Amino acid sequence: MRYIDSIIAGFGGQGVMLIGNLLAYAGMKDGLNVTYIPVYGPEMRGGTANCTVVLSEEDIGSPIIHSPASLIAMNRPSLDKFQDRVIDGGVHIINSSLIDMELADTDRLKCFGVPCNEIADELGNTRMANMVAIGAFVQATGIIPLDAVISSLENVISARYHKLIPANTKAIEAGAKHVS
């Protein structure tokens, strides 16, 4: 049975909600049941933000996740807040551009350090660090095909920014390649 629950967390403005929404759309496109719950800190840009996403072949009993099977931490405060809650053996994508990998609980978790900001910079836009992270996550977990994520971009990126879909596709692919 395919099932994963995840917390995706970072600073407001890092695109955490966008990639959570993207993961949910991709799960639906791949025929899974999904839940997506955004949680905002006191400030939008610069404050903390996280979302929970559940993907399952079965009905989802509750969208609330206390001990997730996976975590994407885009910054140090997110690592500090959520890493201890991830179940033993869970998958952890860490933005090693902003988080020292020595802080990763590699004894308990399957940790993947991904320099999301550097990879996005190499592709020409630091703001695509979130897309690098989601590509790494999908590759590391194998929960859905990468193609489902890429084809869902048009559902989560507003029409006026559709011209950025090819660049976001490259960022997703680069993230996936980094953990292959």
Coordinates of C-alpha atoms in Angstrom, one line a residue:
M1 CA 0.0 0.0 0.0
R2 CA 1.3 3.4 -0.9
Y3 CA 1.1 5.8 2.1
I4 CA 3.2 8.7 3.3
D5 CA 2.6 11.6 5.6
S6 CA 4.8 14.6 5.5
I7 CA 5.6 18.0 7.1
I8 CA 7.1 20.6 4.9
A9 CA 8.5 23.5 6.8
G10 CA 10.6 26.7 6.3
F11 CA 10.5 30.5 6.4
G12 CA 7.5 32.3 4.9
G13 CA 8.5 33.2 1.4
Q14 CA 10.5 30.0 0.7
G15 CA 7.5 28.5 -1.2
V16 CA 6.7 25.8 1.4
M17 CA 3.0 26.0 0.8
L18 CA 3.5 25.9 -3.0
I19 CA 5.4 22.6 -2.9
G20 CA 2.9 21.2 -0.4
N21 CA 0.1 22.1 -2.7
L22 CA 2.1 20.7 -5.7
L23 CA 2.7 17.4 -3.8
A24 CA -1.1 17.1 -3.1
Y25 CA -2.1 17.8 -6.7
A26 CA 0.5 15.3 -8.0
G27 CA -0.9 12.7 -5.6
M28 CA -4.4 13.3 -6.9
K29 CA -3.1 13.1 -10.4
D30 CA -1.5 9.7 -9.6
G31 CA -4.8 8.4 -8.2
L32 CA -4.1 8.8 -4.4
N33 CA -6.3 10.2 -1.7
V34 CA -4.7 13.4 -0.3
T35 CA -5.0 15.9 2.4
Y36 CA -3.1 19.3 2.5
I37 CA -3.2 21.6 5.5
P38 CA -1.3 24.9 5.5
V39 CA -0.1 26.4 8.8
Y40 CA 1.2 30.0 8.9
G41 CA 3.3 31.7 11.5
P42 CA 2.5 35.2 12.7
E43 CA 4.1 36.8 9.7
M44 CA 3.7 35.6 6.1
R45 CA 7.1 36.5 4.5
G46 CA 10.0 35.8 6.9
G47 CA 7.9 34.1 9.6
T48 CA 7.7 30.3 10.0
A49 CA 5.4 28.4 7.7
N50 CA 4.6 24.7 7.4
C51 CA 2.1 22.4 5.9
T52 CA 1.1 18.8 6.2
V53 CA 0.4 16.5 3.3
V54 CA -0.9 13.0 3.4
L55 CA -0.9 10.7 0.3
S56 CA -2.6 7.3 0.5
E57 CA -4.2 4.6 -1.5
E58 CA -6.6 4.0 1.4
D59 CA -9.0 6.5 2.9
I60 CA -7.3 9.0 5.2
G61 CA -8.6 8.9 8.7
S62 CA -7.2 12.2 9.8
P63 CA -5.2 15.0 8.2
I64 CA -3.5 15.9 11.5
I65 CA 0.0 14.5 11.7
H66 CA 2.0 14.5 15.0
S67 CA 4.7 12.0 14.1
P68 CA 5.2 12.2 10.3
A69 CA 7.0 9.6 8.2
S70 CA 8.9 12.3 6.3
L71 CA 10.0 15.9 6.7
I72 CA 11.3 18.6 4.3
A73 CA 13.2 21.2 6.4
M74 CA 14.1 24.3 4.5
N75 CA 15.7 26.1 7.4
R76 CA 17.2 25.6 10.9
P77 CA 14.1 26.6 12.9
S78 CA 12.1 24.0 11.0
L79 CA 14.7 21.3 11.7
D80 CA 14.7 22.2 15.4
K81 CA 10.9 22.1 15.6
F82 CA 10.1 19.0 13.6
Q83 CA 13.1 16.6 13.3
D84 CA 12.4 14.8 16.7
R85 CA 8.8 14.1 15.7
V86 CA 9.7 12.1 12.5
I87 CA 9.2 8.4 13.0
D88 CA 12.3 6.1 13.2
G89 CA 13.5 5.3 9.7
G90 CA 11.6 8.3 8.2
V91 CA 12.8 10.2 5.2
H92 CA 14.3 13.7 5.9
I93 CA 15.2 16.2 3.2
I94 CA 17.4 18.9 4.6
N95 CA 18.2 22.1 2.8
S96 CA 21.9 21.9 3.5
S97 CA 22.4 25.4 2.1
L98 CA 20.9 26.8 5.3
I99 CA 21.2 23.9 7.8
D100 CA 24.4 22.3 9.0
M101 CA 24.2 18.6 8.3
E102 CA 25.9 17.8 11.6
L103 CA 22.5 18.6 13.1
A104 CA 20.8 15.8 11.2
D105 CA 19.7 12.8 13.1
T106 CA 21.4 10.3 10.8
D107 CA 21.3 7.5 13.4
R108 CA 17.5 7.4 13.4
L109 CA 16.4 8.9 10.0
K110 CA 17.2 8.5 6.3
C111 CA 18.6 12.0 5.9
F112 CA 19.4 13.6 2.5
G113 CA 21.3 16.8 2.5
V114 CA 20.4 18.8 -0.5
P115 CA 22.0 22.2 -1.2
C116 CA 18.7 23.6 -2.5
N117 CA 19.7 27.2 -2.7
E118 CA 23.0 26.5 -4.5
I119 CA 21.3 24.2 -7.0
A120 CA 18.6 26.8 -7.6
D121 CA 21.3 29.5 -8.0
E122 CA 23.1 27.4 -10.6
L123 CA 19.8 27.1 -12.5
G124 CA 19.4 30.9 -12.4
N125 CA 16.8 31.6 -9.6
T126 CA 17.3 31.0 -5.9
R127 CA 13.5 31.1 -5.4
M128 CA 13.3 27.7 -7.0
A129 CA 15.0 26.1 -4.0
N130 CA 11.6 24.7 -3.0
M131 CA 11.3 22.9 -6.3
V132 CA 14.7 21.4 -5.8
A133 CA 13.5 20.1 -2.4
I134 CA 10.3 18.6 -3.7
G135 CA 12.2 16.8 -6.5
A136 CA 14.6 15.4 -4.0
F137 CA 11.7 14.3 -1.7
V138 CA 9.8 12.5 -4.5
Q139 CA 13.0 10.7 -5.6
A140 CA 13.9 9.7 -2.1
T141 CA 10.5 8.5 -1.1
G142 CA 9.3 7.0 -4.4
I143 CA 5.7 7.8 -3.3
I144 CA 4.7 9.1 -6.7
P145 CA 6.3 9.4 -10.2
L146 CA 8.3 12.6 -10.8
D147 CA 6.3 13.1 -14.0
A148 CA 3.1 13.5 -11.9
V149 CA 4.8 16.4 -10.0
I150 CA 6.0 18.0 -13.2
S151 CA 2.7 17.7 -14.9
S152 CA 0.9 19.2 -11.8
L153 CA 2.9 22.5 -12.0
E154 CA 0.3 24.0 -14.2
N155 CA -2.3 23.4 -11.4
V156 CA -0.4 25.3 -8.7
I157 CA 1.5 28.0 -10.6
S158 CA -0.8 30.9 -11.6
A159 CA -1.4 31.3 -15.3
R160 CA 0.6 34.6 -15.5
Y161 CA 3.7 32.6 -14.3
H162 CA 3.3 29.6 -16.6
K163 CA 6.3 30.8 -18.5
L164 CA 8.3 29.6 -15.4
I165 CA 7.2 26.0 -15.6
P166 CA 10.2 24.9 -17.7
A167 CA 12.6 26.4 -15.2
N168 CA 10.7 24.8 -12.3
T169 CA 10.8 21.5 -14.1
K170 CA 14.6 21.7 -14.3
A171 CA 14.8 22.5 -10.6
I172 CA 12.6 19.5 -9.7
E173 CA 14.7 17.2 -11.9
A174 CA 17.9 18.6 -10.4
G175 CA 16.7 17.9 -6.9
A176 CA 15.7 14.3 -7.9
K177 CA 19.1 13.8 -9.5
H178 CA 20.9 15.0 -6.4
V179 CA 19.5 12.1 -4.3
S180 CA 19.6 9.4 -7.0

